[in-house]
Amino acid sequence: MSYLQSVPPHDLGAHLAEHDSKTVLRFITCGSVDDGKSTLIGRLLFDAKLIFEDQLTNLGRVGSPGAANGEEIDLALLLDGLEAEREQGITIDVAYRYFATSKRKFIVADTPGHEEYTRNMVTGASTADLAVILIDSRQGILPQTRRHSYIASLLGIRHLVLAVNKFDLVEFRQSVFDEIARDYRAFAKKLGFVSIQSIPISARFGDNVISASQNTPWYKGPALLEYLETVQLDPPAAERPFRLPVQLVMRPHADFRGYAGQIASGRISVGDPVVVAKSGQHSSVEAIVTFDGNLPTAAEGEAVTLVLADEVDASRGNMLVAPAARPFVADQFQAHVIWFDASPMLPGRSYILRTESDSVSATVTALKHQVNINSFAREAAKSLQMNEVGVCNISTQAPIVFDAYKDNRATGNFVFVDRATNATVGAGMIDFPLRRADNVHWQATDVNKTARSVMKSQRPAVLWFTGLSGSGKSTIANALDRLLHARGKHTYMLDGDNVRHGLNRDLGFTEADRVENIRRVAEVAKLMADAGLIVLVSFISPFRGERQMARELMEEGEFIEIFVDTPLEECARRDPKGLYEKALAGKIANFTGVSSPYEVPENPELHLNTVEEDPTALALKIEAFLDRQRGDR
């Protein structure tokens, strides 16, 4: 007989209405590698008669290629859909499944246990209400168990099931269960979970999955599915303040202007007052438009278009909010960051920060500390490695709208995107804005860049020379400086070695220090350009991300990247400072081109080959380029 009750003998409309009225529980399964996460969900669906016959036919048998040993159906394959997952017997991607019982609807995310795929676990946990943490009863609490538990807590999950799995392999001994449950509660005491329900299970054979097992008569608690059906969820999200991140301004004709997006939290009704978060403009809701027609009211999760009573400036990246409970608008804040990428997170490096609807350049200004997931101790660190968690101060190029993550998960999260690869390299949960964001303001001045440029009869520019050590950057820049000076141009040259004698004397040559070196120089170059100068910057600047960061600091057309292209062998032959000989002998660490990478510019404004021409001829080429591009004659 099916676990599910048969549909009552009334009309289909009533049945659908009853189905729609059920609450929805989103939960994830997580834990260490091979703890049985996929098998558990497969067993739950199988025993509850929630698997279609064609799905059952396509499942492999335990003992077949890509499966464990035995003869019964391999239920893990119901969740592991990728070929690589079936071949290796592991979960790689997040697998989502929807199912419903007579009491509740469920959306489950089966997440991978391998440390390499922690980012996928974060994806599944970001929208979950509850986490099922699996532990192999033979191994107890492992580092990845701790990591997933900490991340679940960090991402706002407050309800947890500790599923002590593979209990058949320890002969269903109560002492094993009690010890693991006790140790886990001691570990999780500081994580802030509202509830932790420990359940001894055997996912392979179904013990305590949907019904009580005869093999554990000493266990008096609920089976897993029974608990999932009855666990009390957090208060309705409609109690939180109204938030609508604007995704699109709808303007099909001159008589209609609507602001489209998905309501992130709260509720809105026709006639309610709203405020544009960034500008503070007030208005009220004139209509709530949807694909199925206008609504009198709408709540979290609904995609709507709001028509306002007044003309306001609210484009993508802005937010319509409740006037009495506004979010923060700031360009500096503290956040917890989980790092995904093999390349470490470095303070000073520029990334793209993306929120629910906004995208802006951002820099980690300080890594305050790294969190030890075993002890929760705060440890000093200069960078975040893959899968590490840290607390950072972040500065964005323009103010963004946000809430503290603990108050609103939808409007308090963000991701970091690498500029060069466009890959998501980290995720963050905002803690609070920094007071300095409110205390520091631009001072208006009467004499601006335009006035200074007119006085000098020139247009400011930043000529950024990049290339290997010994490529000839400084020699060419110096020759160009003489040419421009002879024409009465106001210039200044920033050379890598010279700057390290003063402004950057505290920096070494690690990757983190190189990033900070370029950040400081770019800021100085920006100030000099604001003074109306033509700035010649001669730095190796090996990373594309930092060069892009420097470009974005300047006005459109002001930054000119000049790639001084000289083969490594030629640079080593010249070796004007004797550095290559030492680097090749292993006496200099982190030397660009030898023990540290140089990322070749992809689309520089000028590409100079120093093997074919002398420095003066190349300087004349740059001068001619400036004349053509900028009209300076």
XYZ file of C-alpha atoms in Angstrom:
633
model
C 0.000 0.000 0.000
C 1.297 3.464 -0.818
C 2.493 5.675 2.008
C 0.499 8.501 0.426
C -3.193 8.608 1.102
C -5.342 8.289 -1.958
C -6.928 11.449 -3.311
C -10.277 12.045 -1.530
C -13.326 11.503 -3.741
C -14.123 15.161 -4.367
C -13.569 17.323 -7.400
C -10.130 18.018 -8.787
C -10.386 21.763 -8.110
C -10.875 21.178 -4.387
C -7.987 18.730 -4.331
C -5.694 21.232 -6.052
C -6.770 23.960 -3.643
C -5.963 21.666 -0.730
C -2.580 20.875 -2.300
C -1.773 24.577 -2.788
C -2.567 25.333 0.847
C 0.156 22.992 2.133
C 3.316 24.542 3.510
C 6.587 24.064 1.615
C 9.771 22.885 3.307
C 13.034 23.441 1.434
C 15.846 21.319 2.820
C 19.299 20.102 1.853
C 21.276 16.962 2.509
C 24.948 17.546 3.245
C 27.934 16.098 5.042
C 31.176 14.377 4.162
C 32.004 12.216 1.145
C 30.145 8.887 0.861
C 27.985 9.425 3.931
C 24.963 8.299 1.896
C 23.188 11.554 1.078
C 21.895 10.542 -2.363
C 20.973 7.066 -1.134
C 18.959 8.548 1.737
C 16.813 10.753 -0.516
C 16.427 7.915 -3.001
C 15.283 5.603 -0.201
C 12.829 8.184 1.116
C 11.254 8.635 -2.318
C 11.228 4.883 -3.010
C 9.654 3.798 0.269
C 7.075 6.601 0.115
C 6.065 5.393 -3.384
C 7.127 8.709 -4.929
C 9.160 7.258 -7.810
C 7.595 6.715 -11.220
C 7.915 3.287 -12.807
C 10.038 4.570 -15.710
C 12.465 6.140 -13.212
C 12.650 2.873 -11.343
C 13.353 0.966 -14.562
C 16.263 3.258 -15.422
C 17.959 2.853 -12.035
C 21.003 0.616 -11.986
C 21.481 -2.195 -9.554
C 24.004 -2.188 -6.784
C 26.941 -4.118 -8.171
C 26.543 -2.744 -11.709
C 29.189 -0.379 -13.160
C 29.226 2.877 -11.249
C 27.367 1.458 -8.261
C 28.154 -0.095 -4.887
C 28.171 -3.874 -4.284
C 25.095 -6.065 -3.882
C 21.956 -6.912 -5.759
C 19.360 -4.365 -4.610
C 18.469 -1.233 -6.584
C 21.053 1.549 -6.332
C 18.827 4.379 -5.119
C 21.646 6.944 -5.215
C 21.373 6.967 -9.007
C 17.963 8.625 -8.699
C 19.772 11.792 -7.595
C 23.161 11.398 -9.298
C 22.218 12.245 -12.869
C 25.567 13.294 -14.334
C 27.594 10.628 -16.126
C 30.650 11.508 -14.040
C 28.591 11.058 -10.872
C 27.441 7.603 -11.915
C 30.950 6.566 -12.961
C 32.606 7.725 -9.740
C 29.747 7.020 -7.338
C 29.826 10.572 -5.984
C 27.643 13.681 -6.113
C 29.145 16.622 -8.023
C 26.322 18.978 -8.869
C 23.318 19.979 -6.768
C 20.317 17.732 -7.538
C 16.883 19.199 -6.762
C 13.813 17.044 -6.275
C 10.198 18.073 -5.607
C 7.752 15.791 -3.832
C 4.690 16.041 -1.612
C 2.958 13.978 1.070
C -0.493 14.352 2.547
C 0.864 16.903 5.048
C 3.489 19.033 3.289
C 5.306 19.830 0.048
C 9.069 19.485 -0.164
C 11.952 20.742 -2.285
C 15.163 18.880 -1.488
C 18.664 19.761 -2.669
C 21.112 16.858 -2.613
C 24.524 18.542 -2.298
C 28.013 17.110 -2.878
C 30.264 16.063 -0.010
C 33.651 16.577 -1.659
C 35.505 19.628 -0.366
C 36.195 20.631 -3.991
C 32.452 21.147 -4.551
C 31.721 23.172 -1.401
C 30.480 25.995 -3.648
C 27.655 23.708 -4.845
C 26.682 23.002 -1.248
C 26.504 26.764 -0.640
C 24.171 27.093 -3.638
C 21.775 24.506 -2.229
C 21.895 25.890 1.315
C 21.260 29.490 0.310
C 17.473 28.980 0.041
C 16.950 26.084 2.473
C 14.922 26.124 5.696
C 16.464 22.957 7.125
C 19.612 20.875 6.688
C 19.941 17.119 6.995
C 23.553 16.523 8.039
C 24.575 12.932 7.406
C 27.304 11.214 9.405
C 28.755 7.777 8.705
C 28.249 5.993 12.035
C 31.609 4.224 11.579
C 33.597 7.448 11.170
C 31.833 10.032 13.308
C 32.253 13.778 12.827
C 34.678 14.651 10.006
C 36.137 18.028 8.893
C 33.660 18.309 6.016
C 30.809 17.632 8.449
C 32.010 20.599 10.482
C 32.451 22.767 7.392
C 28.950 22.049 6.066
C 27.411 22.605 9.506
C 29.175 25.950 9.880
C 28.191 27.054 6.369
C 24.572 26.002 6.965
C 24.521 28.149 10.095
C 26.236 31.030 8.311
C 23.640 30.894 5.526
C 20.774 31.289 7.972
C 19.557 27.694 8.348
C 18.145 27.307 11.863
C 16.722 23.760 11.862
C 18.883 20.664 11.512
C 18.507 16.898 11.374
C 21.554 14.857 12.376
C 21.116 11.644 10.387
C 23.546 9.030 11.785
C 23.668 6.791 8.716
C 24.916 3.281 7.867
C 23.731 2.169 11.272
C 23.393 -1.399 10.074
C 27.190 -1.524 9.817
C 27.578 -0.900 13.575
C 24.891 -3.418 14.498
C 22.414 -0.692 15.526
C 24.281 -0.090 18.805
C 22.717 2.694 20.887
C 26.090 3.618 22.408
C 27.427 4.612 18.976
C 24.424 6.825 18.304
C 24.518 8.469 21.726
C 28.224 9.278 21.452
C 27.943 10.825 17.975
C 24.808 12.821 18.908
C 26.476 14.092 22.094
C 29.707 15.082 20.302
C 27.815 16.840 17.527
C 25.655 18.869 19.909
C 28.786 19.973 21.754
C 30.370 21.038 18.465
C 27.221 22.797 17.181
C 26.456 24.595 20.434
C 27.891 27.889 19.117
C 26.233 27.688 15.695
C 22.851 29.057 16.720
C 20.593 26.257 15.481
C 17.057 26.521 16.889
C 16.521 22.752 16.755
C 18.702 19.669 16.243
C 16.914 16.319 15.816
C 19.219 13.275 15.897
C 17.960 10.136 14.100
C 19.733 6.741 13.668
C 19.126 5.515 10.118
C 20.180 3.038 7.493
C 19.502 4.702 4.164
C 20.363 1.499 2.311
C 17.721 -0.599 4.074
C 15.267 2.144 5.093
C 15.558 1.995 8.893
C 13.897 5.080 10.453
C 13.555 6.780 7.061
C 9.755 6.846 6.708
C 8.757 4.685 9.662
C 10.170 3.434 12.955
C 12.654 0.579 12.662
C 12.414 -2.625 14.674
C 16.209 -2.663 14.761
C 16.293 0.410 17.046
C 13.659 -0.253 19.736
C 15.596 2.034 22.098
C 15.034 5.036 19.802
C 11.745 6.754 20.680
C 11.991 9.760 18.352
C 10.336 10.319 14.955
C 11.384 8.780 11.663
C 12.961 11.189 9.196
C 9.911 11.812 6.997
C 7.629 12.134 10.006
C 9.896 14.807 11.415
C 10.168 16.656 8.101
C 6.366 16.723 7.864
C 5.896 18.224 11.326
C 8.905 20.441 12.059
C 7.798 24.006 12.726
C 9.093 26.486 10.161
C 10.276 30.002 10.906
C 7.663 32.812 11.001
C 6.234 33.839 7.610
C 8.541 36.037 5.585
C 5.672 38.489 4.990
C 6.405 39.869 8.453
C 9.675 41.296 7.156
C 9.782 44.761 5.539
C 8.811 45.093 1.889
C 11.671 44.794 -0.621
C 11.403 44.776 -4.429
C 14.783 44.747 -6.226
C 14.124 46.394 -9.592
C 15.083 44.042 -12.410
C 13.600 45.939 -15.347
C 11.773 49.176 -16.091
C 8.786 48.293 -18.290
C 7.891 50.980 -20.831
C 5.805 49.399 -23.614
C 4.331 52.799 -24.548
C 4.402 56.417 -23.407
C 1.450 56.005 -21.027
C 2.879 53.117 -18.990
C 5.924 52.880 -16.730
C 6.295 49.894 -14.418
C 9.058 48.552 -12.217
C 9.385 44.790 -12.584
C 10.983 42.310 -10.212
C 10.390 39.516 -7.746
C 9.368 40.561 -4.249
C 12.291 39.621 -2.010
C 10.393 40.008 1.252
C 7.266 41.475 2.792
C 3.931 42.343 1.271
C 2.627 45.271 -0.828
C -0.896 46.459 -1.636
C -2.366 49.054 -3.973
C -2.177 52.444 -2.251
C 0.784 51.540 -0.028
C 3.605 54.100 0.184
C 7.058 53.130 -1.140
C 10.494 54.734 -1.262
C 13.232 54.431 -3.889
C 16.122 53.181 -1.755
C 19.059 55.005 -3.390
C 17.436 58.392 -3.988
C 14.920 58.500 -1.141
C 12.098 59.544 -3.501
C 8.611 58.861 -2.123
C 5.615 57.558 -4.042
C 2.730 55.102 -3.693
C 1.559 51.990 -5.526
C -1.053 52.740 -8.165
C -1.309 49.216 -9.589
C 0.219 45.740 -9.172
C 0.455 44.207 -12.640
C 1.103 40.520 -13.358
C 0.875 38.255 -16.400
C -2.468 36.936 -15.134
C -3.930 40.361 -14.430
C -3.806 43.078 -11.782
C -3.690 42.164 -8.094
C -4.854 44.074 -5.005
C -1.898 42.746 -2.999
C 1.269 40.676 -3.514
C 3.804 38.990 -1.236
C 7.290 37.511 -1.171
C 8.235 35.321 -4.128
C 5.699 36.809 -6.549
C 6.946 38.343 -9.791
C 5.136 41.652 -10.265
C 5.344 45.001 -12.008
C 4.554 47.972 -9.794
C 3.047 51.097 -11.319
C 3.700 54.115 -9.105
C 1.687 57.283 -8.706
C 4.745 59.485 -9.419
C 7.608 59.622 -11.890
C 10.683 58.375 -10.016
C 14.206 57.320 -10.958
C 14.405 53.599 -10.131
C 16.419 51.620 -12.651
C 17.946 48.143 -12.357
C 20.160 47.921 -9.296
C 17.818 50.031 -7.204
C 15.098 48.841 -4.836
C 11.553 49.845 -3.905
C 11.137 49.548 -0.137
C 8.871 50.256 2.816
C 9.313 53.883 3.987
C 9.314 52.964 7.677
C 11.957 50.225 7.373
C 14.560 51.157 4.804
C 17.606 49.063 3.888
C 21.188 50.332 4.056
C 22.687 52.257 1.148
C 26.484 52.278 1.419
C 29.700 51.634 -0.468
C 31.573 50.032 2.457
C 30.483 47.138 4.641
C 31.631 44.079 6.560
C 30.724 40.598 5.331
C 31.453 36.920 5.870
C 32.952 35.520 2.660
C 33.176 31.885 1.536
C 35.873 31.490 -1.107
C 35.298 29.002 -3.967
C 38.208 29.487 -6.352
C 41.595 27.767 -6.559
C 43.198 31.212 -6.871
C 43.101 32.824 -3.422
C 41.135 35.907 -2.479
C 43.568 38.793 -2.073
C 42.828 42.098 -0.350
C 43.230 44.944 -2.825
C 42.290 42.864 -5.870
C 39.287 44.124 -7.806
C 36.308 41.832 -8.394
C 32.792 42.273 -9.747
C 30.262 42.157 -6.902
C 26.747 41.067 -7.843
C 23.683 41.306 -5.648
C 20.055 40.409 -6.361
C 19.880 43.062 -9.085
C 23.060 45.142 -8.976
C 26.574 44.707 -10.361
C 29.478 46.898 -9.301
C 33.276 46.834 -9.028
C 34.438 45.963 -5.518
C 37.626 45.480 -3.537
C 38.315 43.655 -0.297
C 39.978 46.449 1.662
C 40.830 44.247 4.652
C 40.708 40.568 5.561
C 40.000 40.939 9.278
C 40.356 37.247 10.101
C 39.808 33.717 8.865
C 37.408 31.396 10.728
C 38.740 28.014 11.848
C 35.800 25.667 11.185
C 36.927 23.170 13.824
C 37.287 25.555 16.757
C 35.527 28.668 15.378
C 38.657 30.574 16.408
C 39.517 33.779 14.569
C 42.885 33.388 12.901
C 45.046 36.014 11.226
C 45.352 35.568 7.452
C 46.580 37.526 4.432
C 44.406 35.671 1.924
C 41.504 33.227 1.711
C 42.180 29.882 0.092
C 39.600 27.675 -1.592
C 36.680 26.725 0.730
C 37.927 28.956 3.541
C 35.670 31.426 5.344
C 36.747 34.880 6.411
C 35.396 38.194 7.666
C 36.211 41.054 5.304
C 35.751 44.774 4.871
C 34.553 45.477 1.330
C 34.481 48.702 -0.657
C 32.332 49.099 -3.783
C 32.883 51.623 -6.541
C 29.302 52.888 -6.115
C 26.800 52.543 -3.246
C 24.604 49.434 -3.211
C 21.317 48.674 -1.431
C 21.351 45.876 1.130
C 20.075 44.498 4.440
C 22.075 42.572 6.999
C 21.991 38.921 5.930
C 20.624 37.827 9.327
C 17.618 40.073 8.698
C 17.020 39.281 5.024
C 18.787 36.496 3.157
C 17.573 37.682 -0.258
C 18.886 41.253 0.008
C 21.905 40.567 2.219
C 23.870 38.222 -0.025
C 26.255 38.732 -2.935
C 28.755 36.865 -5.095
C 32.221 37.782 -6.279
C 32.927 37.314 -10.002
C 36.416 37.183 -11.477
C 36.972 39.922 -14.045
C 39.051 37.832 -16.429
C 37.177 34.512 -16.427
C 33.668 35.674 -15.403
C 33.625 32.730 -12.971
C 31.895 33.000 -9.597
C 34.801 32.845 -7.145
C 33.145 33.613 -3.809
C 29.915 34.268 -1.955
C 29.246 36.704 0.836
C 26.759 37.449 3.605
C 26.679 41.106 4.638
C 26.966 41.811 8.368
C 26.595 45.603 8.565
C 27.653 48.827 6.819
C 30.849 50.505 8.009
C 30.415 53.829 9.737
C 33.182 55.303 7.614
C 30.781 55.011 4.652
C 28.611 57.647 6.344
C 31.423 59.734 7.793
C 33.542 60.176 4.649
C 32.130 62.305 1.832
C 33.509 63.915 -1.314
C 34.456 67.518 -0.675
C 33.173 69.746 -3.455
C 35.858 71.965 -4.999
C 35.557 74.977 -7.265
C 38.583 74.088 -9.422
C 37.996 70.762 -11.167
C 39.791 68.508 -13.646
C 38.402 70.393 -16.648
C 39.675 73.719 -15.334
C 43.136 72.291 -14.676
C 43.259 70.671 -18.121
C 42.276 73.914 -19.869
C 45.022 75.776 -18.008
C 47.571 73.188 -19.202
C 46.149 73.093 -22.757
C 46.017 69.302 -22.701
C 43.726 66.410 -21.958
C 44.763 64.268 -18.985
C 45.726 60.663 -19.641
C 47.180 57.641 -17.876
C 49.648 55.765 -20.099
C 50.027 52.376 -18.444
C 53.218 50.552 -19.553
C 53.108 46.834 -18.712
C 55.542 44.036 -19.516
C 58.184 41.754 -18.047
C 61.112 43.021 -16.029
C 63.766 44.166 -18.497
C 61.300 44.566 -21.368
C 62.109 48.261 -21.744
C 59.030 49.842 -20.127
C 60.857 52.524 -18.179
C 63.275 53.276 -21.039
C 60.405 53.866 -23.498
C 58.374 55.817 -20.944
C 61.365 58.022 -20.188
C 61.933 58.706 -23.902
C 58.247 59.609 -24.311
C 58.422 61.847 -21.244
C 61.245 63.836 -22.914
C 59.273 64.190 -26.150
C 56.123 65.409 -24.407
C 58.083 67.765 -22.156
C 59.743 69.295 -25.216
C 56.255 70.030 -26.570
C 55.281 71.823 -23.371
C 53.109 69.022 -22.009
C 52.696 68.605 -18.255
C 53.662 65.033 -17.371
C 54.738 62.876 -14.475
C 56.321 59.429 -14.522
C 55.559 56.753 -11.918
C 58.196 54.021 -12.053
C 57.877 50.719 -10.202
C 61.289 50.772 -8.560
C 61.090 54.452 -7.623
C 57.680 54.119 -5.984
C 58.911 51.179 -3.891
C 61.476 53.499 -2.272
C 58.682 55.541 -0.698
C 54.925 54.981 -1.032
C 55.223 51.189 -1.381
C 58.378 50.517 0.600
C 56.392 48.310 3.019
C 55.348 45.882 0.256
C 57.144 42.738 -0.842
C 56.661 40.648 -3.977
C 54.055 38.100 -2.934
C 50.899 37.987 -5.041
C 48.981 39.849 -2.322
C 51.647 42.574 -2.101
C 51.762 42.946 -5.893
C 47.993 43.481 -5.927
C 48.254 46.159 -3.233
C 51.217 47.739 -5.054
C 49.126 48.278 -8.192
C 46.069 49.410 -6.254
C 48.016 52.210 -4.583
C 49.703 53.286 -7.804
C 46.376 53.323 -9.664
C 44.865 55.593 -7.012
C 47.875 57.952 -7.252
C 47.609 57.972 -11.055
C 43.924 58.851 -10.757
C 44.733 61.840 -8.537
C 47.410 63.005 -10.962
C 45.017 62.724 -13.898
C 42.531 64.755 -11.864
C 45.252 67.386 -11.633
C 45.244 67.525 -15.438
C 48.543 65.688 -15.929
C 49.600 63.111 -18.498
C 50.760 60.270 -16.234
C 53.278 57.675 -17.441
C 52.984 54.533 -15.271
C 55.770 51.976 -15.733
C 54.985 48.817 -13.735
C 55.194 45.117 -14.526
C 51.555 44.865 -13.272
C 51.376 41.156 -14.160
C 47.666 40.522 -13.476
C 44.846 41.482 -15.847
C 42.439 42.011 -12.972
C 44.564 44.782 -11.451
C 45.100 46.485 -14.811
C 41.333 46.375 -15.376
C 40.802 47.835 -11.918
C 43.132 50.707 -12.787
C 41.295 51.280 -16.069
C 37.927 51.501 -14.341
C 39.213 54.142 -11.926
C 39.763 56.523 -14.838
C 37.271 58.284 -17.061
C 36.296 56.815 -20.431
C 39.212 57.020 -22.887
C 41.631 58.282 -20.229
C 43.424 54.958 -19.612
C 45.783 53.763 -22.365
C 47.306 50.308 -21.871
C 50.670 49.866 -23.587
C 51.982 46.310 -23.772
C 55.778 46.339 -24.034
C 56.226 42.915 -25.589
C 59.692 41.455 -25.156
C 60.369 37.677 -25.088
C 61.499 36.267 -21.757
C 64.770 35.101 -23.300
C 65.556 38.633 -24.503
C 64.682 40.119 -21.108
C 66.972 37.579 -19.434
C 69.748 38.368 -21.925
C 69.495 42.084 -21.187
C 69.060 41.514 -17.430
C 69.865 45.168 -16.601
C 69.603 44.599 -12.844
C 70.929 41.034 -12.626
C 67.587 39.778 -11.427
C 66.940 36.964 -13.898
C 70.197 35.224 -13.028
C 69.204 35.219 -9.351
C 65.620 34.181 -10.095
C 66.651 31.288 -12.311
C 69.049 30.174 -9.575
C 66.178 30.142 -7.114
C 67.505 33.070 -5.087
C 64.478 35.320 -5.775
C 60.978 34.042 -5.069
C 57.805 35.184 -6.884
C 59.714 36.594 -9.866
C 57.403 37.406 -12.766
C 58.004 35.224 -15.795
C 60.086 32.701 -13.843
C 58.291 31.666 -10.639
C 55.239 33.930 -10.877
C 52.897 34.285 -13.884
C 52.525 37.242 -16.231
C 49.076 37.593 -17.785
C 49.487 39.034 -21.275
C 47.122 41.934 -22.134
C 44.300 40.779 -24.397
C 43.253 44.098 -25.962
C 45.844 46.797 -25.228
C 45.541 50.163 -26.942
C 49.163 49.792 -28.082
C 51.278 46.667 -28.608
C 55.006 47.435 -28.871
C 57.643 44.929 -30.015
C 60.986 46.056 -28.589
C 63.088 43.526 -30.499
C 62.394 45.192 -33.838
C 62.671 48.920 -32.908
C 64.646 51.137 -30.531
C 63.035 52.987 -27.570
C 62.965 56.408 -29.253
C 61.141 55.078 -32.322
C 58.604 53.372 -30.089
C 58.151 56.577 -28.066
C 57.436 58.432 -31.311
C 54.773 55.818 -32.141
C 53.069 56.447 -28.814
C 53.246 60.207 -29.374
C 51.629 59.809 -32.807
C 48.920 57.586 -31.270
C 48.152 60.268 -28.700
C 47.903 62.917 -31.416
C 45.429 60.801 -33.375
C 43.325 59.742 -30.408
C 43.287 62.900 -28.370
C 43.713 65.719 -30.869
C 46.819 67.097 -29.071
C 48.879 68.902 -31.713
